[in-house]
Amino acid sequence: MFHPVPQLLPALGLAVSAHVAALIAMVFSSADSHFRVIAILLIVLLVRQCLLAIDEASDRGEFFRLYMCGYALYANEFLLLKKLTVPASPSTRQRLVSGLKLLFSPRIHVSRKAIPPFDPVEPSYVPTRWKFLCRQAISIAWMATAYHCVFHRYALRILITDYARPREHLLRRLSQVSGREVVVRVYTVFKEHFRNYLLMSLGHSTTSLVGVFLFQDDPADWPPLYGSLKDAYTVRRYYSHFWHRVMRTAFVSNAKFLLFRLLRVSPSAVTSRYLVSITAFAISGTMHSVAFSTSWRCASLRPLWYYLSIASAILVEDLAQLGYRKSMTSLSGKAPTPDTNENSTQTVSKLPLHDTFSYLAIFWVFMGHIFRMLVDSKNSLSTADL
């Protein structure tokens, strides 16, 4: 199918204008200025035009749309929810530089404990400038090579018949499932997670390399984007300890705004923590639905259902851990402590049935989510590598 050439330069111009609007609002307006509301409305309009301008079904197009959607959420958080302002300075240039640092520091309000250290053994370690540059250059080299090999040179050859509509429901025809179909589905899930990991890591490593080398940034300002996979022994810890925190505060801040200020939910309610988590995942799913690679925005809400399923899996995990702690407390007759709570979390999470349920549930939902999206777009697929 013919795809029009994306209007890259106009889209970049719109993106720059949206960033300038937020920068001007943070630098030259007070925290309670009505100009900030006008700036947010302008940013939303510019972001919408960016989404329409870049409409190509590619990694570049999807990454750009996700970035702009995330930027709109962060602009709302910075300008209206947290009302950030730059420190007073007699120099306009210095204030603009401070504003740029705020604008491009999405993890600035993430607690230091939640950000992965450079060295897990020595959390306070910060590499020297040259060690940091060498480390990032090596990371860029291996990630670019891995991306080329996995997704281009040695990609699994997937045929249009692999995603025919009759193959959609796997459980209803287990006796008919072939070995190739199992491989294709498992490969698809792996590919999507690994692709996101590589693209985000490449973007972070490249910008940090430029920032430290050209702009003399402190390496401490560029901590690792992802944590250690060995700490992700539950679905909750996968997203809280391993996965990137780039959008964490934006999702949570906007979720709290919707719940506590618009819907007037009591922040002290026992369920408020879970309501915030569910709403944050819903915002993430909506953002991915908006940025989905189709010419009709939000034509598919499957990303939304996928992210809500993650929240459901976390809820089931917490209930299992709570039940385990209650049973151990009743058997021992001792009140639980933070150490015993953490130990029980690891114990329950490492039980075969619980661990299998948590990850297979997410794996199954993700597999169905990706599979149905490919079924919907099969008319635009040819016999080619995905």
Short mmCIF file of C-alpha atoms in Angstrom, two decimals:
data_model
loop_
_atom_site.label_atom_id
_atom_site.label_comp_id
_atom_site.label_asym_id
_atom_site.label_seq_id
_atom_site.Cartn_x
_atom_site.Cartn_y
_atom_site.Cartn_z
CA MET A 1 0.00 0.00 0.00
CA PHE A 2 1.27 3.45 -0.86
CA HIS A 3 2.25 5.58 2.12
CA PRO A 4 2.66 9.35 1.63
CA VAL A 5 6.01 10.86 2.49
CA PRO A 6 5.76 12.21 6.05
CA GLN A 7 5.94 15.95 6.48
CA LEU A 8 8.93 15.74 8.81
CA LEU A 9 10.05 19.36 8.75
CA PRO A 10 6.59 20.86 9.45
CA ALA A 11 6.12 18.35 12.26
CA LEU A 12 9.47 19.27 13.79
CA GLY A 13 8.53 22.94 13.51
CA LEU A 14 5.28 22.28 15.38
CA ALA A 15 7.15 20.27 18.02
CA VAL A 16 9.69 23.05 18.57
CA SER A 17 6.86 25.59 18.85
CA ALA A 18 5.16 23.46 21.50
CA HIS A 19 8.38 23.30 23.53
CA VAL A 20 8.95 27.04 23.17
CA ALA A 21 5.43 27.72 24.48
CA ALA A 22 6.12 25.72 27.65
CA LEU A 23 9.54 27.31 28.07
CA ILE A 24 8.17 30.85 27.81
CA ALA A 25 5.40 30.04 30.27
CA MET A 26 7.83 28.64 32.86
CA VAL A 27 10.38 31.43 32.49
CA PHE A 28 8.25 34.56 32.03
CA SER A 29 5.00 33.85 33.90
CA SER A 30 4.15 33.44 37.56
CA ALA A 31 2.99 30.14 38.99
CA ASP A 32 -0.68 31.18 39.00
CA SER A 33 -0.69 33.15 35.75
CA HIS A 34 -3.60 32.59 33.34
CA PHE A 35 -1.04 32.65 30.55
CA ARG A 36 -0.12 29.09 31.55
CA VAL A 37 -3.63 27.89 30.75
CA ILE A 38 -3.38 29.55 27.34
CA ALA A 39 0.03 27.94 26.83
CA ILE A 40 -1.37 24.47 27.62
CA LEU A 41 -4.24 24.92 25.16
CA LEU A 42 -1.75 26.03 22.51
CA ILE A 43 0.50 23.04 23.27
CA VAL A 44 -2.41 20.60 22.95
CA LEU A 45 -3.31 22.11 19.58
CA LEU A 46 0.29 21.93 18.34
CA VAL A 47 0.66 18.33 19.54
CA ARG A 48 -2.52 17.37 17.71
CA GLN A 49 -1.14 18.84 14.49
CA CYS A 50 2.13 16.94 15.04
CA LEU A 51 0.22 13.66 15.30
CA LEU A 52 -1.54 14.38 12.04
CA ALA A 53 1.66 15.45 10.29
CA ILE A 54 3.68 12.33 11.17
CA ASP A 55 1.40 9.47 10.19
CA GLU A 56 3.82 6.83 8.96
CA ALA A 57 3.61 3.26 10.24
CA SER A 58 7.23 2.95 11.36
CA ASP A 59 9.31 2.92 14.53
CA ARG A 60 10.30 6.53 13.89
CA GLY A 61 6.71 7.68 13.45
CA GLU A 62 5.42 5.83 16.50
CA PHE A 63 8.31 7.02 18.67
CA PHE A 64 7.72 10.63 17.61
CA ARG A 65 3.98 10.43 18.33
CA LEU A 66 4.56 8.80 21.72
CA TYR A 67 7.08 11.50 22.59
CA MET A 68 4.69 14.31 21.70
CA CYS A 69 1.81 12.73 23.65
CA GLY A 70 4.09 12.31 26.64
CA TYR A 71 5.31 15.87 26.27
CA ALA A 72 1.73 17.17 26.47
CA LEU A 73 1.23 15.28 29.75
CA TYR A 74 4.48 16.64 31.17
CA ALA A 75 3.67 20.18 30.07
CA ASN A 76 0.39 19.97 31.97
CA GLU A 77 2.22 18.63 35.02
CA PHE A 78 4.97 21.25 34.95
CA LEU A 79 2.82 24.30 34.15
CA LEU A 80 -0.51 23.68 35.88
CA LEU A 81 -0.18 20.85 38.40
CA LYS A 82 3.25 21.48 39.95
CA LYS A 83 3.46 25.08 38.71
CA LEU A 84 7.20 24.97 38.19
CA THR A 85 9.10 28.23 37.81
CA VAL A 86 12.78 28.85 37.16
CA PRO A 87 14.99 30.37 39.87
CA ALA A 88 15.22 34.15 39.84
CA SER A 89 18.21 35.42 37.89
CA PRO A 90 19.17 38.82 36.47
CA SER A 91 20.27 37.14 33.25
CA THR A 92 17.51 36.18 30.81
CA ARG A 93 19.85 33.71 29.15
CA GLN A 94 20.51 31.95 32.45
CA ARG A 95 16.78 31.73 33.17
CA LEU A 96 16.16 30.23 29.73
CA VAL A 97 18.89 27.65 30.31
CA SER A 98 17.34 26.77 33.68
CA GLY A 99 13.96 26.46 32.00
CA LEU A 100 15.38 24.11 29.37
CA LYS A 101 16.87 21.91 32.08
CA LEU A 102 13.48 21.69 33.78
CA LEU A 103 11.72 21.01 30.51
CA PHE A 104 14.01 18.16 29.51
CA SER A 105 14.36 16.53 32.93
CA PRO A 106 11.34 14.22 33.17
CA ARG A 107 12.87 12.27 36.06
CA ILE A 108 13.63 15.38 38.10
CA HIS A 109 10.82 14.62 40.57
CA VAL A 110 11.39 10.87 40.72
CA SER A 111 12.90 9.86 44.05
CA ARG A 112 16.59 9.03 43.91
CA LYS A 113 15.91 5.53 45.25
CA ALA A 114 13.63 4.84 42.28
CA ILE A 115 16.29 5.75 39.71
CA PRO A 116 18.72 2.96 38.75
CA PRO A 117 22.31 3.57 39.94
CA PHE A 118 25.38 3.34 37.72
CA ASP A 119 26.65 0.47 39.86
CA PRO A 120 24.15 -1.71 41.79
CA VAL A 121 26.92 -2.81 44.19
CA GLU A 122 27.91 0.79 44.97
CA PRO A 123 24.80 2.97 44.50
CA SER A 124 26.68 6.24 45.13
CA TYR A 125 29.20 5.58 42.35
CA VAL A 126 29.30 8.10 39.48
CA PRO A 127 31.69 7.45 36.57
CA THR A 128 34.16 10.07 35.41
CA ARG A 129 33.35 12.01 32.27
CA TRP A 130 35.53 9.89 29.97
CA LYS A 131 34.37 6.60 31.49
CA PHE A 132 30.79 7.76 31.01
CA LEU A 133 31.41 8.71 27.37
CA CYS A 134 33.08 5.36 26.64
CA ARG A 135 30.28 3.50 28.38
CA GLN A 136 27.58 5.28 26.39
CA ALA A 137 29.45 4.88 23.09
CA ILE A 138 29.76 1.12 23.68
CA SER A 139 26.06 0.94 24.60
CA ILE A 140 25.05 2.76 21.42
CA ALA A 141 27.22 0.44 19.33
CA TRP A 142 25.84 -2.82 20.72
CA MET A 143 22.23 -1.63 20.77
CA ALA A 144 22.36 -0.37 17.18
CA THR A 145 23.91 -3.69 16.13
CA ALA A 146 21.29 -5.68 18.04
CA TYR A 147 18.48 -3.64 16.52
CA HIS A 148 19.80 -4.17 12.99
CA CYS A 149 20.32 -7.91 13.51
CA VAL A 150 17.07 -8.71 15.32
CA PHE A 151 14.69 -6.55 13.31
CA HIS A 152 16.29 -6.40 9.88
CA ARG A 153 19.10 -8.77 8.98
CA TYR A 154 18.00 -11.87 10.91
CA ALA A 155 14.34 -11.06 11.52
CA LEU A 156 11.91 -13.95 11.57
CA ARG A 157 10.14 -14.04 8.23
CA ILE A 158 6.45 -13.63 8.98
CA LEU A 159 3.85 -14.25 6.30
CA ILE A 160 0.50 -12.57 5.95
CA THR A 161 -1.13 -15.97 6.49
CA ASP A 162 0.38 -16.12 9.99
CA TYR A 163 -2.06 -13.38 11.01
CA ALA A 164 -5.23 -14.51 9.29
CA ARG A 165 -8.48 -13.95 11.19
CA PRO A 166 -9.19 -17.70 11.74
CA ARG A 167 -5.93 -17.95 13.69
CA GLU A 168 -6.93 -15.29 16.20
CA HIS A 169 -8.41 -17.45 18.99
CA LEU A 170 -5.76 -19.85 20.18
CA LEU A 171 -7.54 -21.58 23.07
CA ARG A 172 -10.47 -22.65 20.91
CA ARG A 173 -8.26 -24.69 18.58
CA LEU A 174 -5.35 -25.99 20.64
CA SER A 175 -5.25 -29.25 18.69
CA GLN A 176 -4.74 -27.29 15.45
CA VAL A 177 -1.96 -25.01 16.67
CA SER A 178 1.29 -25.60 14.81
CA GLY A 179 4.81 -25.20 16.11
CA ARG A 180 5.36 -22.27 13.75
CA GLU A 181 2.35 -20.45 15.14
CA VAL A 182 3.67 -20.78 18.69
CA VAL A 183 7.09 -19.50 17.58
CA VAL A 184 5.53 -16.56 15.71
CA ARG A 185 3.45 -15.50 18.71
CA VAL A 186 6.30 -15.79 21.21
CA TYR A 187 8.63 -13.96 18.82
CA THR A 188 6.11 -11.16 18.38
CA VAL A 189 5.87 -10.52 22.12
CA PHE A 190 9.64 -10.64 22.55
CA LYS A 191 10.15 -8.36 19.56
CA GLU A 192 7.80 -5.65 20.84
CA HIS A 193 9.32 -5.52 24.33
CA PHE A 194 12.90 -5.69 23.04
CA ARG A 195 12.19 -3.09 20.36
CA ASN A 196 10.84 -0.63 22.92
CA TYR A 197 13.80 -1.30 25.19
CA LEU A 198 16.33 -0.72 22.40
CA LEU A 199 14.69 2.43 21.02
CA MET A 200 14.35 4.07 24.44
CA SER A 201 17.88 3.06 25.43
CA LEU A 202 19.33 4.31 22.15
CA GLY A 203 17.58 7.66 22.56
CA HIS A 204 18.76 8.02 26.15
CA SER A 205 22.35 6.98 25.45
CA THR A 206 22.63 9.27 22.42
CA THR A 207 21.23 12.36 24.15
CA SER A 208 23.33 11.73 27.28
CA LEU A 209 26.45 11.36 25.13
CA VAL A 210 25.71 14.67 23.40
CA GLY A 211 24.85 16.38 26.69
CA VAL A 212 28.03 15.33 28.48
CA PHE A 213 30.38 15.74 25.50
CA LEU A 214 29.10 18.95 23.91
CA PHE A 215 27.29 20.74 26.75
CA GLN A 216 29.56 19.58 29.59
CA ASP A 217 26.72 18.08 31.63
CA ASP A 218 27.57 16.26 34.82
CA PRO A 219 27.39 12.46 34.28
CA ALA A 220 25.42 12.27 37.54
CA ASP A 221 22.58 14.05 35.70
CA TRP A 222 22.31 11.11 33.28
CA PRO A 223 21.71 7.97 35.39
CA PRO A 224 20.79 4.70 33.64
CA LEU A 225 17.34 4.52 32.10
CA TYR A 226 16.58 0.89 32.94
CA GLY A 227 17.19 -1.11 36.09
CA SER A 228 18.28 -4.70 36.51
CA LEU A 229 16.04 -7.40 35.08
CA LYS A 230 16.87 -9.70 37.99
CA ASP A 231 14.90 -7.37 40.29
CA ALA A 232 11.76 -7.80 38.18
CA TYR A 233 10.43 -10.91 39.88
CA THR A 234 6.87 -9.55 39.92
CA VAL A 235 4.85 -7.56 37.42
CA ARG A 236 4.83 -4.61 39.84
CA ARG A 237 8.61 -4.72 40.20
CA TYR A 238 9.03 -5.12 36.45
CA TYR A 239 7.56 -1.63 36.03
CA SER A 240 8.84 -0.12 39.29
CA HIS A 241 12.41 -1.49 39.29
CA PHE A 242 13.34 -2.50 35.74
CA TRP A 243 11.29 -0.49 33.23
CA HIS A 244 12.12 3.15 32.55
CA ARG A 245 10.58 5.92 34.71
CA VAL A 246 10.50 8.58 32.00
CA MET A 247 6.72 8.99 32.13
CA ARG A 248 6.14 7.93 35.72
CA THR A 249 5.55 11.30 37.37
CA ALA A 250 3.49 12.58 34.42
CA PHE A 251 1.11 9.61 34.59
CA VAL A 252 0.83 9.73 38.39
CA SER A 253 0.42 13.52 38.62
CA ASN A 254 -2.30 13.61 35.98
CA ALA A 255 -3.99 10.58 37.56
CA LYS A 256 -4.06 12.29 40.96
CA PHE A 257 -5.45 15.44 39.34
CA LEU A 258 -8.30 13.48 37.75
CA LEU A 259 -9.10 11.54 40.92
CA PHE A 260 -8.54 13.99 43.75
CA ARG A 261 -9.35 17.35 42.15
CA LEU A 262 -11.89 16.55 39.46
CA LEU A 263 -13.65 13.46 40.85
CA ARG A 264 -13.09 14.50 44.50
CA VAL A 265 -11.91 11.08 45.64
CA SER A 266 -10.50 11.16 49.17
CA PRO A 267 -6.69 10.82 49.06
CA SER A 268 -6.79 9.06 52.43
CA ALA A 269 -9.04 6.27 51.22
CA VAL A 270 -7.55 2.78 51.43
CA THR A 271 -8.23 2.20 47.75
CA SER A 272 -6.77 5.53 46.61
CA ARG A 273 -3.33 4.02 45.94
CA TYR A 274 -4.81 1.42 43.62
CA LEU A 275 -7.11 3.94 41.98
CA VAL A 276 -4.08 6.11 41.19
CA SER A 277 -2.22 3.11 39.74
CA ILE A 278 -5.18 2.02 37.61
CA THR A 279 -5.79 5.56 36.38
CA ALA A 280 -2.08 6.03 35.59
CA PHE A 281 -2.08 2.81 33.53
CA ALA A 282 -5.29 3.97 31.83
CA ILE A 283 -3.62 7.27 30.87
CA SER A 284 -0.64 5.32 29.53
CA GLY A 285 -2.94 3.07 27.50
CA THR A 286 -4.83 6.05 26.12
CA MET A 287 -1.56 7.71 25.12
CA HIS A 288 -0.43 4.58 23.28
CA SER A 289 -3.83 4.30 21.60
CA VAL A 290 -3.54 7.88 20.36
CA ALA A 291 -0.01 7.24 19.10
CA PHE A 292 -0.90 3.93 17.45
CA SER A 293 0.38 3.70 13.88
CA THR A 294 -2.84 4.19 11.94
CA SER A 295 -4.30 7.09 10.06
CA TRP A 296 -7.38 7.07 12.33
CA ARG A 297 -6.54 8.08 15.86
CA CYS A 298 -7.88 5.87 18.66
CA ALA A 299 -9.47 3.50 16.14
CA SER A 300 -8.16 0.71 18.37
CA LEU A 301 -8.32 0.85 22.16
CA ARG A 302 -6.43 -2.40 22.59
CA PRO A 303 -3.37 -0.65 24.08
CA LEU A 304 -5.73 0.73 26.74
CA TRP A 305 -7.06 -2.74 27.60
CA TYR A 306 -3.52 -4.10 27.67
CA TYR A 307 -2.30 -1.53 30.20
CA LEU A 308 -5.40 -2.02 32.33
CA SER A 309 -4.65 -5.74 32.36
CA ILE A 310 -1.23 -4.91 33.84
CA ALA A 311 -2.96 -3.03 36.67
CA SER A 312 -5.20 -6.05 37.22
CA ALA A 313 -2.20 -8.39 37.41
CA ILE A 314 -0.54 -6.12 39.99
CA LEU A 315 -3.73 -6.14 42.06
CA VAL A 316 -3.82 -9.96 42.01
CA GLU A 317 -0.15 -10.06 43.03
CA ASP A 318 -0.75 -7.74 45.97
CA LEU A 319 -3.74 -9.78 47.11
CA ALA A 320 -1.64 -12.96 46.98
CA GLN A 321 1.13 -11.32 49.00
CA LEU A 322 -1.37 -9.91 51.50
CA GLY A 323 -2.94 -13.34 51.95
CA TYR A 324 0.49 -14.89 52.49
CA ARG A 325 1.46 -12.27 55.09
CA LYS A 326 -1.84 -12.69 56.93
CA SER A 327 -1.47 -16.45 57.04
CA MET A 328 2.15 -16.25 58.23
CA THR A 329 1.19 -13.71 60.89
CA SER A 330 -1.63 -15.88 62.20
CA LEU A 331 0.65 -18.93 62.32
CA SER A 332 3.57 -17.17 64.01
CA GLY A 333 1.54 -14.87 66.23
CA LYS A 334 3.94 -11.99 65.52
CA ALA A 335 3.11 -8.62 64.01
CA PRO A 336 4.60 -8.10 60.52
CA THR A 337 7.58 -5.77 60.07
CA PRO A 338 8.84 -4.06 56.89
CA ASP A 339 11.55 -6.74 56.59
CA THR A 340 9.07 -9.59 56.86
CA ASN A 341 6.79 -7.86 54.36
CA GLU A 342 9.63 -7.65 51.85
CA ASN A 343 10.63 -11.23 52.50
CA SER A 344 7.05 -12.38 52.03
CA THR A 345 6.87 -10.47 48.76
CA GLN A 346 9.92 -12.31 47.46
CA THR A 347 8.69 -15.64 48.81
CA VAL A 348 5.23 -15.41 47.26
CA SER A 349 6.62 -14.02 44.02
CA LYS A 350 9.01 -16.92 43.69
CA LEU A 351 6.34 -19.55 44.23
CA PRO A 352 5.98 -21.40 40.91
CA LEU A 353 2.21 -21.00 40.55
CA HIS A 354 2.18 -17.32 41.46
CA ASP A 355 5.14 -16.42 39.29
CA THR A 356 3.74 -18.40 36.38
CA PHE A 357 0.34 -16.77 36.71
CA SER A 358 1.70 -13.23 36.87
CA TYR A 359 3.98 -13.37 33.87
CA LEU A 360 1.95 -15.72 31.70
CA ALA A 361 -1.13 -13.57 32.25
CA ILE A 362 0.68 -10.47 31.00
CA PHE A 363 2.37 -12.48 28.25
CA TRP A 364 -0.98 -13.85 27.09
CA VAL A 365 -2.75 -10.48 27.08
CA PHE A 366 0.16 -8.80 25.31
CA MET A 367 0.28 -11.58 22.74
CA GLY A 368 -3.42 -11.22 22.02
CA HIS A 369 -3.14 -7.43 21.90
CA ILE A 370 -0.34 -7.48 19.34
CA PHE A 371 -1.91 -10.33 17.37
CA ARG A 372 -5.25 -8.55 16.94
CA MET A 373 -3.55 -5.33 15.89
CA LEU A 374 -1.70 -7.23 13.18
CA VAL A 375 -4.92 -8.94 12.11
CA ASP A 376 -6.58 -5.53 11.76
CA SER A 377 -3.71 -4.24 9.65
CA LYS A 378 -3.20 -7.39 7.54
CA ASN A 379 -4.59 -5.70 4.45
CA SER A 380 -1.57 -3.40 4.47
CA LEU A 381 0.92 -6.19 5.07
CA SER A 382 2.86 -7.96 2.36
CA THR A 383 5.01 -11.04 2.58
CA ALA A 384 7.88 -9.28 4.28
CA ASP A 385 9.85 -9.06 7.48
CA LEU A 386 8.15 -7.30 10.33
#
